[in-house]
mmCIF file of C-alpha atoms in Angstrom:
data_model
loop_
_atom_site.group_PDB
_atom_site.id
_atom_site.type_symbol
_atom_site.label_atom_id
_atom_site.label_comp_id
_atom_site.label_asym_id
_atom_site.label_seq_id
_atom_site.Cartn_x
_atom_site.Cartn_y
_atom_site.Cartn_z
ATOM 1 C CA UNK S 1 -0.340 -0.024 0.376
ATOM 2 C CA UNK S 2 2.526 2.454 -0.199
ATOM 3 C CA UNK S 3 2.685 4.787 -2.571
ATOM 4 C CA UNK S 4 5.989 7.078 -1.390
ATOM 5 C CA UNK S 5 9.618 6.284 -0.419
ATOM 6 C CA UNK S 6 12.329 8.572 1.306
ATOM 7 C CA UNK S 7 14.733 6.826 -0.198
ATOM 8 C CA UNK S 8 18.547 7.653 1.713
ATOM 9 C CA UNK S 9 21.233 6.764 -0.697
ATOM 10 C CA UNK S 10 20.718 4.982 -4.105
ATOM 11 C CA UNK S 11 21.777 1.683 -3.641
ATOM 12 C CA UNK S 12 24.880 2.177 -5.446
ATOM 13 C CA UNK S 13 22.157 2.644 -8.595
ATOM 14 C CA UNK S 14 22.216 5.965 -11.000
ATOM 15 C CA UNK S 15 19.091 8.075 -10.565
ATOM 16 C CA UNK S 16 18.033 6.764 -13.577
ATOM 17 C CA UNK S 17 17.980 2.459 -12.968
ATOM 18 C CA UNK S 18 16.773 4.210 -9.460
ATOM 19 C CA UNK S 19 13.811 5.914 -10.365
ATOM 20 C CA UNK S 20 12.989 2.674 -13.097
ATOM 21 C CA UNK S 21 12.928 0.824 -9.642
ATOM 22 C CA UNK S 22 10.419 3.339 -8.693
ATOM 23 C CA UNK S 23 8.352 2.773 -11.181
ATOM 24 C CA UNK S 24 8.591 -0.759 -11.679
ATOM 25 C CA UNK S 25 7.176 -0.932 -8.356
ATOM 26 C CA UNK S 26 4.821 2.521 -8.914
ATOM 27 C CA UNK S 27 6.345 4.574 -5.873
ATOM 28 C CA UNK S 28 7.429 7.633 -6.257
ATOM 29 C CA UNK S 29 10.158 9.579 -4.066
ATOM 30 C CA UNK S 30 8.407 13.610 -3.326
ATOM 31 C CA UNK S 31 11.951 13.962 -1.000
ATOM 32 C CA UNK S 32 15.279 12.120 -0.513
ATOM 33 C CA UNK S 33 18.246 12.548 2.145
ATOM 34 C CA UNK S 34 20.820 13.818 0.368
ATOM 35 C CA UNK S 35 24.392 15.557 0.614
ATOM 36 C CA UNK S 36 23.681 19.522 1.177
ATOM 37 C CA UNK S 37 27.016 20.158 0.740
ATOM 38 C CA UNK S 38 27.602 23.455 -1.576
ATOM 39 C CA UNK S 39 30.372 21.430 -3.873
ATOM 40 C CA UNK S 40 28.546 18.437 -4.399
ATOM 41 C CA UNK S 41 24.964 20.188 -5.150
ATOM 42 C CA UNK S 42 24.350 20.457 -8.451
ATOM 43 C CA UNK S 43 24.626 16.628 -8.771
ATOM 44 C CA UNK S 44 22.230 15.993 -5.809
ATOM 45 C CA UNK S 45 19.921 18.737 -7.294
ATOM 46 C CA UNK S 46 20.898 17.104 -11.116
ATOM 47 C CA UNK S 47 19.740 13.442 -9.414
ATOM 48 C CA UNK S 48 16.132 15.521 -7.449
ATOM 49 C CA UNK S 49 15.179 16.360 -11.250
ATOM 50 C CA UNK S 50 15.589 12.565 -12.409
ATOM 51 C CA UNK S 51 13.206 11.626 -9.082
ATOM 52 C CA UNK S 52 10.763 14.133 -10.200
ATOM 53 C CA UNK S 53 11.410 14.810 -6.079
ATOM 54 C CA UNK S 54 8.879 18.182 -4.751
ATOM 55 C CA UNK S 55 11.673 18.686 -1.879
ATOM 56 C CA UNK S 56 15.586 18.307 -1.504
ATOM 57 C CA UNK S 57 17.139 18.028 1.408
ATOM 58 C CA UNK S 58 18.748 16.357 4.293
ATOM 59 C CA UNK S 59 18.987 13.665 7.147
ATOM 60 C CA UNK S 60 19.555 16.798 8.676
ATOM 61 C CA UNK S 61 20.996 20.565 8.210
ATOM 62 C CA UNK S 62 23.603 22.182 5.978
ATOM 63 C CA UNK S 63 26.993 23.716 6.982
ATOM 64 C CA UNK S 64 28.820 24.360 9.501
ATOM 65 C CA UNK S 65 26.336 22.916 11.113
ATOM 66 C CA UNK S 66 25.250 24.150 14.736
ATOM 67 C CA UNK S 67 28.082 24.684 17.051
ATOM 68 C CA UNK S 68 27.647 28.463 17.773
ATOM 69 C CA UNK S 69 25.013 30.817 17.599
ATOM 70 C CA UNK S 70 26.588 32.253 14.298
ATOM 71 C CA UNK S 71 27.880 28.581 12.811
ATOM 72 C CA UNK S 72 23.954 28.757 13.224
ATOM 73 C CA UNK S 73 22.921 31.779 10.991
ATOM 74 C CA UNK S 74 25.154 30.591 8.706
ATOM 75 C CA UNK S 75 24.017 27.317 8.321
ATOM 76 C CA UNK S 76 20.157 29.729 7.703
ATOM 77 C CA UNK S 77 22.036 31.498 4.795
ATOM 78 C CA UNK S 78 23.610 28.284 3.862
ATOM 79 C CA UNK S 79 20.583 26.658 3.322
ATOM 80 C CA UNK S 80 18.508 29.911 1.526
ATOM 81 C CA UNK S 81 21.726 29.528 -1.023
ATOM 82 C CA UNK S 82 20.829 25.990 -1.562
ATOM 83 C CA UNK S 83 16.189 26.828 -1.762
ATOM 84 C CA UNK S 84 16.930 29.167 -4.124
ATOM 85 C CA UNK S 85 19.039 26.920 -6.074
ATOM 86 C CA UNK S 86 16.912 24.462 -5.801
ATOM 87 C CA UNK S 87 13.724 25.911 -6.804
ATOM 88 C CA UNK S 88 14.994 27.473 -9.887
ATOM 89 C CA UNK S 89 16.123 24.261 -10.629
ATOM 90 C CA UNK S 90 12.592 23.002 -9.958
ATOM 91 C CA UNK S 91 12.736 20.776 -7.879
ATOM 92 C CA UNK S 92 11.355 22.397 -4.564
ATOM 93 C CA UNK S 93 12.482 23.896 -1.022
ATOM 94 C CA UNK S 94 15.169 22.314 0.724
ATOM 95 C CA UNK S 95 14.192 20.713 3.495
ATOM 96 C CA UNK S 96 16.494 20.432 6.962
ATOM 97 C CA UNK S 97 15.750 17.069 8.899
ATOM 98 C CA UNK S 98 16.128 17.487 12.604
ATOM 99 C CA UNK S 99 17.755 15.403 14.698
ATOM 100 C CA UNK S 100 17.345 15.987 19.051
ATOM 101 C CA UNK S 101 20.634 17.923 18.967
ATOM 102 C CA UNK S 102 19.185 20.981 16.897
ATOM 103 C CA UNK S 103 16.473 20.665 20.249
ATOM 104 C CA UNK S 104 18.455 20.303 23.221
ATOM 105 C CA UNK S 105 21.099 22.667 21.636
ATOM 106 C CA UNK S 106 19.757 26.277 23.271
ATOM 107 C CA UNK S 107 21.694 30.101 22.353
ATOM 108 C CA UNK S 108 20.735 33.199 23.882
ATOM 109 C CA UNK S 109 19.290 35.509 21.541
ATOM 110 C CA UNK S 110 22.082 38.603 21.131
ATOM 111 C CA UNK S 111 19.026 41.563 20.570
ATOM 112 C CA UNK S 112 16.182 39.716 23.250
ATOM 113 C CA UNK S 113 18.342 37.251 25.496
ATOM 114 C CA UNK S 114 15.965 34.516 25.059
ATOM 115 C CA UNK S 115 17.117 31.523 24.923
ATOM 116 C CA UNK S 116 15.982 30.118 21.631
ATOM 117 C CA UNK S 117 16.729 26.444 19.918
ATOM 118 C CA UNK S 118 19.101 25.797 17.329
ATOM 119 C CA UNK S 119 16.423 24.629 15.407
ATOM 120 C CA UNK S 120 14.333 27.913 15.587
ATOM 121 C CA UNK S 121 16.885 30.199 15.129
ATOM 122 C CA UNK S 122 17.527 28.386 12.109
ATOM 123 C CA UNK S 123 13.885 28.548 11.204
ATOM 124 C CA UNK S 124 13.107 32.495 11.886
ATOM 125 C CA UNK S 125 16.079 33.202 9.093
ATOM 126 C CA UNK S 126 15.635 31.161 6.348
ATOM 127 C CA UNK S 127 13.872 32.546 3.200
ATOM 128 C CA UNK S 128 9.877 30.685 3.176
ATOM 129 C CA UNK S 129 10.096 30.760 -0.270
ATOM 130 C CA UNK S 130 13.110 28.445 -0.486
ATOM 131 C CA UNK S 131 13.136 26.903 2.940
ATOM 132 C CA UNK S 132 11.149 24.289 4.365
ATOM 133 C CA UNK S 133 11.382 21.947 7.400
ATOM 134 C CA UNK S 134 11.047 17.823 7.649
ATOM 135 C CA UNK S 135 10.132 17.613 11.253
ATOM 136 C CA UNK S 136 10.764 13.972 12.987
ATOM 137 C CA UNK S 137 9.061 13.836 15.327
ATOM 138 C CA UNK S 138 10.602 10.384 17.390
ATOM 139 C CA UNK S 139 13.876 12.974 17.152
ATOM 140 C CA UNK S 140 12.055 16.270 18.228
ATOM 141 C CA UNK S 141 10.375 14.483 21.511
ATOM 142 C CA UNK S 142 13.391 13.254 22.448
ATOM 143 C CA UNK S 143 14.635 16.956 22.001
ATOM 144 C CA UNK S 144 12.800 18.505 24.496
ATOM 145 C CA UNK S 145 10.253 19.678 22.027
ATOM 146 C CA UNK S 146 6.229 19.205 21.047
ATOM 147 C CA UNK S 147 5.657 17.923 17.477
ATOM 148 C CA UNK S 148 1.819 18.966 17.593
ATOM 149 C CA UNK S 149 3.211 22.238 19.649
ATOM 150 C CA UNK S 150 6.034 22.842 16.257
ATOM 151 C CA UNK S 151 2.814 22.014 13.838
ATOM 152 C CA UNK S 152 0.781 24.827 15.764
ATOM 153 C CA UNK S 153 3.136 26.963 15.886
ATOM 154 C CA UNK S 154 4.851 26.938 12.259
ATOM 155 C CA UNK S 155 2.497 25.248 9.862
ATOM 156 C CA UNK S 156 3.531 26.933 6.721
ATOM 157 C CA UNK S 157 7.101 25.986 7.423
ATOM 158 C CA UNK S 158 6.563 21.933 8.289
ATOM 159 C CA UNK S 159 5.874 20.745 5.153
ATOM 160 C CA UNK S 160 7.168 16.735 5.355
ATOM 161 C CA UNK S 161 7.161 14.271 9.027
ATOM 162 C CA UNK S 162 8.892 12.140 9.882
ATOM 163 C CA UNK S 163 7.261 9.287 12.036
ATOM 164 C CA UNK S 164 8.971 6.658 13.885
ATOM 165 C CA UNK S 165 8.842 5.620 17.130
ATOM 166 C CA UNK S 166 11.127 4.736 19.909
ATOM 167 C CA UNK S 167 11.937 3.793 23.525
ATOM 168 C CA UNK S 168 13.445 5.602 26.129
ATOM 169 C CA UNK S 169 12.027 8.524 25.038
ATOM 170 C CA UNK S 170 13.078 12.225 26.616
ATOM 171 C CA UNK S 171 15.666 10.238 28.729
ATOM 172 C CA UNK S 172 19.238 12.086 29.400
ATOM 173 C CA UNK S 173 20.176 9.642 26.828
ATOM 174 C CA UNK S 174 19.316 9.668 23.231
ATOM 175 C CA UNK S 175 16.112 7.673 22.314
ATOM 176 C CA UNK S 176 16.130 4.156 20.731
ATOM 177 C CA UNK S 177 14.204 3.517 17.577
ATOM 178 C CA UNK S 178 12.005 0.877 17.112
ATOM 179 C CA UNK S 179 9.074 -0.907 14.796
ATOM 180 C CA UNK S 180 6.216 1.380 14.849
ATOM 181 C CA UNK S 181 3.717 0.986 17.168
ATOM 182 C CA UNK S 182 6.344 -0.673 19.745
ATOM 183 C CA UNK S 183 7.469 2.000 21.467
ATOM 184 C CA UNK S 184 6.215 4.929 23.395
ATOM 185 C CA UNK S 185 5.326 7.424 21.036
ATOM 186 C CA UNK S 186 1.812 9.031 20.825
ATOM 187 C CA UNK S 187 0.880 9.548 17.177
ATOM 188 C CA UNK S 188 -2.769 10.311 16.951
ATOM 189 C CA UNK S 189 -1.946 14.036 18.024
ATOM 190 C CA UNK S 190 0.647 14.267 15.308
ATOM 191 C CA UNK S 191 -1.101 12.534 11.767
#
């Protein structure tokens, strides 16, 4: 009954071969976890075009990362550049896919002093015309965020959900992913 998949890699196939495999099983790949390195972005966009993607992105965020407030702002700038290129390519907005760190990493806003997560800083400093977000509900919850509240607060920015179950959610250490329905996640409010 699956209609869409979100591949992480092509498992050694070319984009054309992977598209043929999708066609064989009547599947589409509207998004894909890929490489957001600027030097490799043209190839990523070419592959995205072959697959007919609506969103380009990664299982994470672009460089330089969230190691400091300044790096977090620079990451937002990188995502704006990559997203603009993707939209011009006809392959839609770039998306950022969170893990726990984007919610656990907090910085004081230099203007207000308000503590904000790296995720919030990136959302506030990216252009909605070019950048969207994929909320991984397990990692967001494990990182201390409420996915339902995120959806309420950022309905025009969150375009994709990564539904994942896990155990040990919100422990001081990272949750452990498990098959859907075998963990602690309550998906009813999210979906």
